[in-house]
Coordinates of C-alpha atoms in Angstrom, one line a residue:
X1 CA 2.5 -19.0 -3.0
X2 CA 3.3 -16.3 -1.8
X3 CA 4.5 -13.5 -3.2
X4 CA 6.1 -13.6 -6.7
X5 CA 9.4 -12.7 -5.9
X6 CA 12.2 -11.9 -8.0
X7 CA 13.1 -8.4 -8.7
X8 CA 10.5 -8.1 -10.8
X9 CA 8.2 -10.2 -9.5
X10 CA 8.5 -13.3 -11.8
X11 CA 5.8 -15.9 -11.4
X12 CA 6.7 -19.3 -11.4
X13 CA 5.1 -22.9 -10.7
X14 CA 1.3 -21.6 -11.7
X15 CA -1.1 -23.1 -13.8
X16 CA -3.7 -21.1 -16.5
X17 CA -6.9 -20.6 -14.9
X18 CA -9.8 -22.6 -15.8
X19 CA -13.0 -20.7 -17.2
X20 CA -15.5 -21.2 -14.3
X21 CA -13.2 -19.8 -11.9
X22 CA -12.6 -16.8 -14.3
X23 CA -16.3 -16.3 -14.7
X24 CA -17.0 -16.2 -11.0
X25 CA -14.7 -13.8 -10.4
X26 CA -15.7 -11.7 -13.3
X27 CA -19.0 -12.0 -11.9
X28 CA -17.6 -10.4 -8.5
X29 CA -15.8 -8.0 -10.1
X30 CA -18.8 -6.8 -12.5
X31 CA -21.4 -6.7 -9.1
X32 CA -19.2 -4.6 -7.3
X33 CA -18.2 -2.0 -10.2
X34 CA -22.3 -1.9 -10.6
X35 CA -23.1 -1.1 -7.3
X36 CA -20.2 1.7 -7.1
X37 CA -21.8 2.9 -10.6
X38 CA -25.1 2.9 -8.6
X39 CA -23.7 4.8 -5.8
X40 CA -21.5 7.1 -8.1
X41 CA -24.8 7.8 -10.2
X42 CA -27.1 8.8 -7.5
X43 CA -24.7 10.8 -6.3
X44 CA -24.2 12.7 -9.9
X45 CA -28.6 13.1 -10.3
X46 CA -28.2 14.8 -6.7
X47 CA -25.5 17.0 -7.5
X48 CA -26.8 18.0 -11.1
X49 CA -30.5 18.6 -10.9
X50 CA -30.0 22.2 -11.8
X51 CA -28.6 21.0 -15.3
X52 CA -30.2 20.2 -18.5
X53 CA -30.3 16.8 -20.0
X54 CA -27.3 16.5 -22.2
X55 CA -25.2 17.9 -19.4
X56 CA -26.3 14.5 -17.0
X57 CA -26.7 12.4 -20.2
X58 CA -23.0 13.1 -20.4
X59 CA -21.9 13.0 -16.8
X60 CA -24.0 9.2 -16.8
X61 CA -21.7 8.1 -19.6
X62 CA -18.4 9.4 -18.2
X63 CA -19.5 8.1 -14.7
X64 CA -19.6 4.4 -16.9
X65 CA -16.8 5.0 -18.4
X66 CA -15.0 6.2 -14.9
X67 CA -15.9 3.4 -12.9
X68 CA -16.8 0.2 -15.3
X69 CA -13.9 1.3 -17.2
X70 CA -11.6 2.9 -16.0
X71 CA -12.0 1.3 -12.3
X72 CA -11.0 -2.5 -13.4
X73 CA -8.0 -0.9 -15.1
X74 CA -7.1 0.9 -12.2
X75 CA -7.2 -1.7 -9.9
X76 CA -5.2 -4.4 -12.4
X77 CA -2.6 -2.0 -12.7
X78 CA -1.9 -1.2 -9.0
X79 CA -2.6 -4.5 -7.8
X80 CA -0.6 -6.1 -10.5
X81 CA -2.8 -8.1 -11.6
X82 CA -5.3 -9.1 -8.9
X83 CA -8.9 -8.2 -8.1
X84 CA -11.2 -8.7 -5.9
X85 CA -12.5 -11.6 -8.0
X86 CA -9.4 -12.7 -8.5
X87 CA -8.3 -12.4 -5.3
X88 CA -11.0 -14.1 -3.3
X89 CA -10.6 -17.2 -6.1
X90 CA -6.8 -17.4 -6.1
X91 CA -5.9 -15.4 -9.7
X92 CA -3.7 -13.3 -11.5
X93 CA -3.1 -11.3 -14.3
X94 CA 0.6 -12.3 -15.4
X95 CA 2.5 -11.6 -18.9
X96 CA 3.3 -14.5 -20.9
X97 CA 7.0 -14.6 -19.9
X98 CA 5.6 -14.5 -16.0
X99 CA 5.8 -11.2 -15.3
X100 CA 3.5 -8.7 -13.9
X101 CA 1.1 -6.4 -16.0
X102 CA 1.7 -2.6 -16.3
X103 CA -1.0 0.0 -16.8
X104 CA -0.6 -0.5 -21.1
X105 CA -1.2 -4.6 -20.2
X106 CA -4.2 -3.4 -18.1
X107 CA -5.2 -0.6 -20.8
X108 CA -5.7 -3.0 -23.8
X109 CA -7.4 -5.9 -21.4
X110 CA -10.0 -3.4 -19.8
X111 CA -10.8 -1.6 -23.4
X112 CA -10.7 -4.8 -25.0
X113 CA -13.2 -6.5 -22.0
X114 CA -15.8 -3.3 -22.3
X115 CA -16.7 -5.1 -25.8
X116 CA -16.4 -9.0 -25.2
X117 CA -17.3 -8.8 -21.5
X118 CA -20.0 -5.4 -21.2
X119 CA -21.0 -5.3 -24.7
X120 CA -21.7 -9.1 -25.2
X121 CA -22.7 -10.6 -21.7
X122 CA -19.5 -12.0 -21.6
X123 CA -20.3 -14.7 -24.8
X124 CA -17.0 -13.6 -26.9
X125 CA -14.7 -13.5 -24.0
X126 CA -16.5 -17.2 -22.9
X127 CA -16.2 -18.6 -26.8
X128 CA -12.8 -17.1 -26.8
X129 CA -11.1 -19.2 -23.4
X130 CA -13.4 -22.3 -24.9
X131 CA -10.9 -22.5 -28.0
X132 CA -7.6 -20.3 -26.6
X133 CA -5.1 -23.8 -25.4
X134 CA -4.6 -21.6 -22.3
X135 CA -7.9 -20.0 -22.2
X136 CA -7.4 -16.7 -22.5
X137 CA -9.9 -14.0 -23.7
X138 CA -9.3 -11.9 -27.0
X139 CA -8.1 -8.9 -24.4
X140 CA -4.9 -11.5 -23.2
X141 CA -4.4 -12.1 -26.5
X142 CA -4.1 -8.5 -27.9
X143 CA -2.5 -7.6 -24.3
X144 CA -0.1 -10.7 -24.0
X145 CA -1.0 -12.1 -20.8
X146 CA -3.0 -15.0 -19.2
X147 CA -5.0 -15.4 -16.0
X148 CA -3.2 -17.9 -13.5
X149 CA -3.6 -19.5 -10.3
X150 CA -1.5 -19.0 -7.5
X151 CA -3.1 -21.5 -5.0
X152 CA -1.5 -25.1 -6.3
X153 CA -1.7 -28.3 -4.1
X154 CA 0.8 -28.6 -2.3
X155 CA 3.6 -31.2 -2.8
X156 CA 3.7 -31.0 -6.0
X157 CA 7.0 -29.5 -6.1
X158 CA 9.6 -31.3 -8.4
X159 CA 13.5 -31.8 -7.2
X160 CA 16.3 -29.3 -8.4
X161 CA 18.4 -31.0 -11.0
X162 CA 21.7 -31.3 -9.7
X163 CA 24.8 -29.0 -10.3
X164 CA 27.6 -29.7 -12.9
X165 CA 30.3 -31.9 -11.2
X166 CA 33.0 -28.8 -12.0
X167 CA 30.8 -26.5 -10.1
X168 CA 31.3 -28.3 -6.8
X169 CA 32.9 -26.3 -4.0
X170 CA 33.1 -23.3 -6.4
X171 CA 30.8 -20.5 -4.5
X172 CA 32.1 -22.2 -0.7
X173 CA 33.3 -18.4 -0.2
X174 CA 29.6 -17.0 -1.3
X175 CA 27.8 -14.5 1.4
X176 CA 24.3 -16.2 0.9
X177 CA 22.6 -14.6 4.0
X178 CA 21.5 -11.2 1.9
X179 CA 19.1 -13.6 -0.2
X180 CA 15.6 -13.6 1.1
X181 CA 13.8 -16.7 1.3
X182 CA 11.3 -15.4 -1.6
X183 CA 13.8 -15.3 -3.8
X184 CA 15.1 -18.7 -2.9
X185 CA 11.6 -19.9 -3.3
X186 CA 11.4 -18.4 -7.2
X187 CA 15.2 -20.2 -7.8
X188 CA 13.6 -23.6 -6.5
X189 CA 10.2 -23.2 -9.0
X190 CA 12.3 -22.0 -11.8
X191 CA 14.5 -25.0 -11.7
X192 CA 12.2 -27.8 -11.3
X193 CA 10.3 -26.6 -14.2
X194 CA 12.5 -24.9 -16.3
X195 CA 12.5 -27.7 -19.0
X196 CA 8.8 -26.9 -19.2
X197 CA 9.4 -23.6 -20.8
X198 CA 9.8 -22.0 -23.9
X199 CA 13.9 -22.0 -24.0
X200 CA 13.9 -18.0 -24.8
X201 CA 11.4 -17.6 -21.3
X202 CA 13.6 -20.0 -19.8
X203 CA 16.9 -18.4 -20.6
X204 CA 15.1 -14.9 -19.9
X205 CA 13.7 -15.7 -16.4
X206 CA 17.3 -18.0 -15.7
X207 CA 19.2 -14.4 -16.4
X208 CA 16.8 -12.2 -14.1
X209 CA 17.2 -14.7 -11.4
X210 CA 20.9 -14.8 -11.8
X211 CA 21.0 -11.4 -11.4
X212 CA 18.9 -10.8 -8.5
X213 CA 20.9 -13.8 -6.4
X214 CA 24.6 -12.2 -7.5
X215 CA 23.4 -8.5 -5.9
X216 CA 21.7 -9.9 -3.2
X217 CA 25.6 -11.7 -2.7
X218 CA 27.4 -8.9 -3.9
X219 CA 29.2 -11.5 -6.2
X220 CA 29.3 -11.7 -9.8
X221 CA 28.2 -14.1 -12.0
X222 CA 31.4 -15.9 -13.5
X223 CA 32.0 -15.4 -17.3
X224 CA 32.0 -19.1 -18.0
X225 CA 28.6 -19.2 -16.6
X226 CA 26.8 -16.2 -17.9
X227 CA 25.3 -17.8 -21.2
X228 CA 24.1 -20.4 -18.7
X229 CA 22.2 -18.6 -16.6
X230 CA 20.3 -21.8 -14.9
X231 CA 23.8 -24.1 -13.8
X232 CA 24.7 -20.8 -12.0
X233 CA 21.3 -21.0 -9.8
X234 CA 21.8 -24.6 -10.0
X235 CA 25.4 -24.3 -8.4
X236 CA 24.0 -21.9 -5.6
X237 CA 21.1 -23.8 -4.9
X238 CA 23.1 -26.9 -4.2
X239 CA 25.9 -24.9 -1.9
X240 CA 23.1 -23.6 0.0
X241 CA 21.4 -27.2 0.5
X242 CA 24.9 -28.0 1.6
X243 CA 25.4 -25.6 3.9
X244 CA 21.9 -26.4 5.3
X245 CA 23.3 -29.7 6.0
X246 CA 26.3 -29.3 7.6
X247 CA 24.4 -27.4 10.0
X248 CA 21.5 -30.4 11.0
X249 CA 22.2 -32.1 14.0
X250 CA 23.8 -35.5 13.8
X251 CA 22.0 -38.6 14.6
X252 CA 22.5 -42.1 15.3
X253 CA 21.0 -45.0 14.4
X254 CA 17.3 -44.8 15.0
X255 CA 16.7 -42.0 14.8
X256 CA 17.4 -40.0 18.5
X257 CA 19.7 -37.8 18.5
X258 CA 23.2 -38.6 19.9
X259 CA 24.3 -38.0 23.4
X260 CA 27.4 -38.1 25.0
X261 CA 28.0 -40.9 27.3
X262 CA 28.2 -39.9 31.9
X263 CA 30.2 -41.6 33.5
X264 CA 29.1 -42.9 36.6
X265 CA 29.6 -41.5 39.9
X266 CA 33.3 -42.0 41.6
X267 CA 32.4 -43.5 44.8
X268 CA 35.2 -43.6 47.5
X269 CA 36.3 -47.3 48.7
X270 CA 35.2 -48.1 51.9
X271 CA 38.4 -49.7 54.3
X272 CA 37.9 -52.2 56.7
X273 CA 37.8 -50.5 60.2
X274 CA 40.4 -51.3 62.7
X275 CA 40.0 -50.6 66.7
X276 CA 38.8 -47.6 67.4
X277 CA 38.9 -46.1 63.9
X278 CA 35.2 -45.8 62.3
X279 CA 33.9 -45.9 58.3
X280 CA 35.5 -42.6 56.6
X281 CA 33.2 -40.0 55.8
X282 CA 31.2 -40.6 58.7
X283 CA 32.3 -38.1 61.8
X284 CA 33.3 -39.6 65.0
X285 CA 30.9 -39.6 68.0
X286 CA 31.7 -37.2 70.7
X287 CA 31.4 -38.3 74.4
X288 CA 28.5 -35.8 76.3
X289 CA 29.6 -37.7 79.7
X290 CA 26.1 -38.6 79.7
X291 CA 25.2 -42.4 80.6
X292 CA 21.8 -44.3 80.6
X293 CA 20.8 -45.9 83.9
X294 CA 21.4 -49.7 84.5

């Protein structure tokens, strides 16, 4: 899937992680925030050998904190959501209603993590996903989010529920070529699961979506159609399919495309000759005064 894709960067048609994927990239994550701890470190014991005890005592622990702390949060936030765990298995952070984590989202799962995940081995935040329905850890539950995949089999796409009858014909005039195909793709997931959601997650990502599409048109979204959000994206989706097929080239039965028929070469009719006239077309031989010997 590519990117998420609405204004702000709803996610759509993904499923909640499963736990051994989540530890392995954990695992990834936690091996290369030691190493840079490593690295950091050695680097601090070099650059404070003239100070006393307490003073590296304390630049060890805020080094910890810095990089085993701080680092994962860091990265969450900016990345919005992805790892290099995550990344290198397919994941994401999301919020519950699909969204994308901030830095607060980020805050409470890194601070929660340094005691299930650091503290603890990792049993808590394991024991936790086992009995969570969507397995998340206590730090998605206090922060609100869950750990998704984005790589799904493909064809497993459901079909967009067809329009209202009245809306037929009703956006013909609509400039559709300012919508990126991104956004096109989020419309298409949102519909053909949309009955899947919660109604107020439904109705919420149904209204974003709307809104994106009617800037990207520079159209509005009619009043009759504004408390339902989803037969607007509905409507659009079906003119657009429309258009698409007006535009495919028509073919015949069996499926080559049609060609129009040639009509065969007009060939002149050939007269019977009379003395001393010859076949037209063909020139007449000229007389060189020249004659073969008997």
């Amino acid at each position: 899937m590519s990117e998420l894709v609405t204004g702000e960067a709803v996610a759509l048609e993904l499923r909640p992680a499963k736990l051994p994927s989540r530890a392995l990239a954990v695992l990834i994550d936690l091996i290369v925030a030691v190493l840079l701890y490593i690295a950091v470190v050695i680097g601090l014991v070099a650059a404070t050998a003239s100070l006393d005890v307490a003073a590296q005592a304390a630049m060890s622990v805020a080094a910890f904190l810095l990089v085993l702390v701080g680092g994962p949060i860091a990265v969450e936030t900016l990345s919005h959501g992805r790892s290099l765990g995550k990344l290198a298995f397919g994941l994401r952070v999301v919020r519950d209603d699909g969204g994308p984590v901030r830095f607060r989202h980020a805050l409470v799962r890194g601070g929660v993590g340094m005691i299930e995940i650091l503290m603890t081995f990792g049993v808590v935040a394991c024991i936790a996903s086992l009995v969570s329905e969507r397995g998340r850890r206590l730090g998605d539950v206090f922060a609100g989010t869950l750990v998704v995949r984005e790589r799904i089999p493909v064809g497993r796409a459901g079909v967009v529920p067809p329009s209202a009858p009245e809306s037929a014909g009703r956006f013909a005039e609509l400039d559709l070529s300012g919508v990126p195909d991104g956004l096109w793709l989020a419309v298409r997931q949102y519909l053909t699961r949309m009955h899947q959601l919660q109604p107020q997650v439904s109705w919420s990502m149904a209204s974003r979506l709307a809104a994106d599409v009617a800037a990207r048109t520079g159209a509005v979204v009619p009043p009759d159609l504004q408390a339902q959000p989803a037969a607007f994206l509905a409507a659009v989706v079906h003119e657009r399919q429309s258009r698409q097929a007006r535009q495919q080239p028509r073919y015949e039965s069996g499926g080559e495309q049609a060609v129009a028929p040639v009509s065969p070469p007009v060939v002149a009719p050939v007269l019977p000759k009379a003395d001393g006239e010859t076949a037209p077309g063909r020139p007449q031989s000229r007389s060189t005064g020249f004659a073969p010997p008997a």
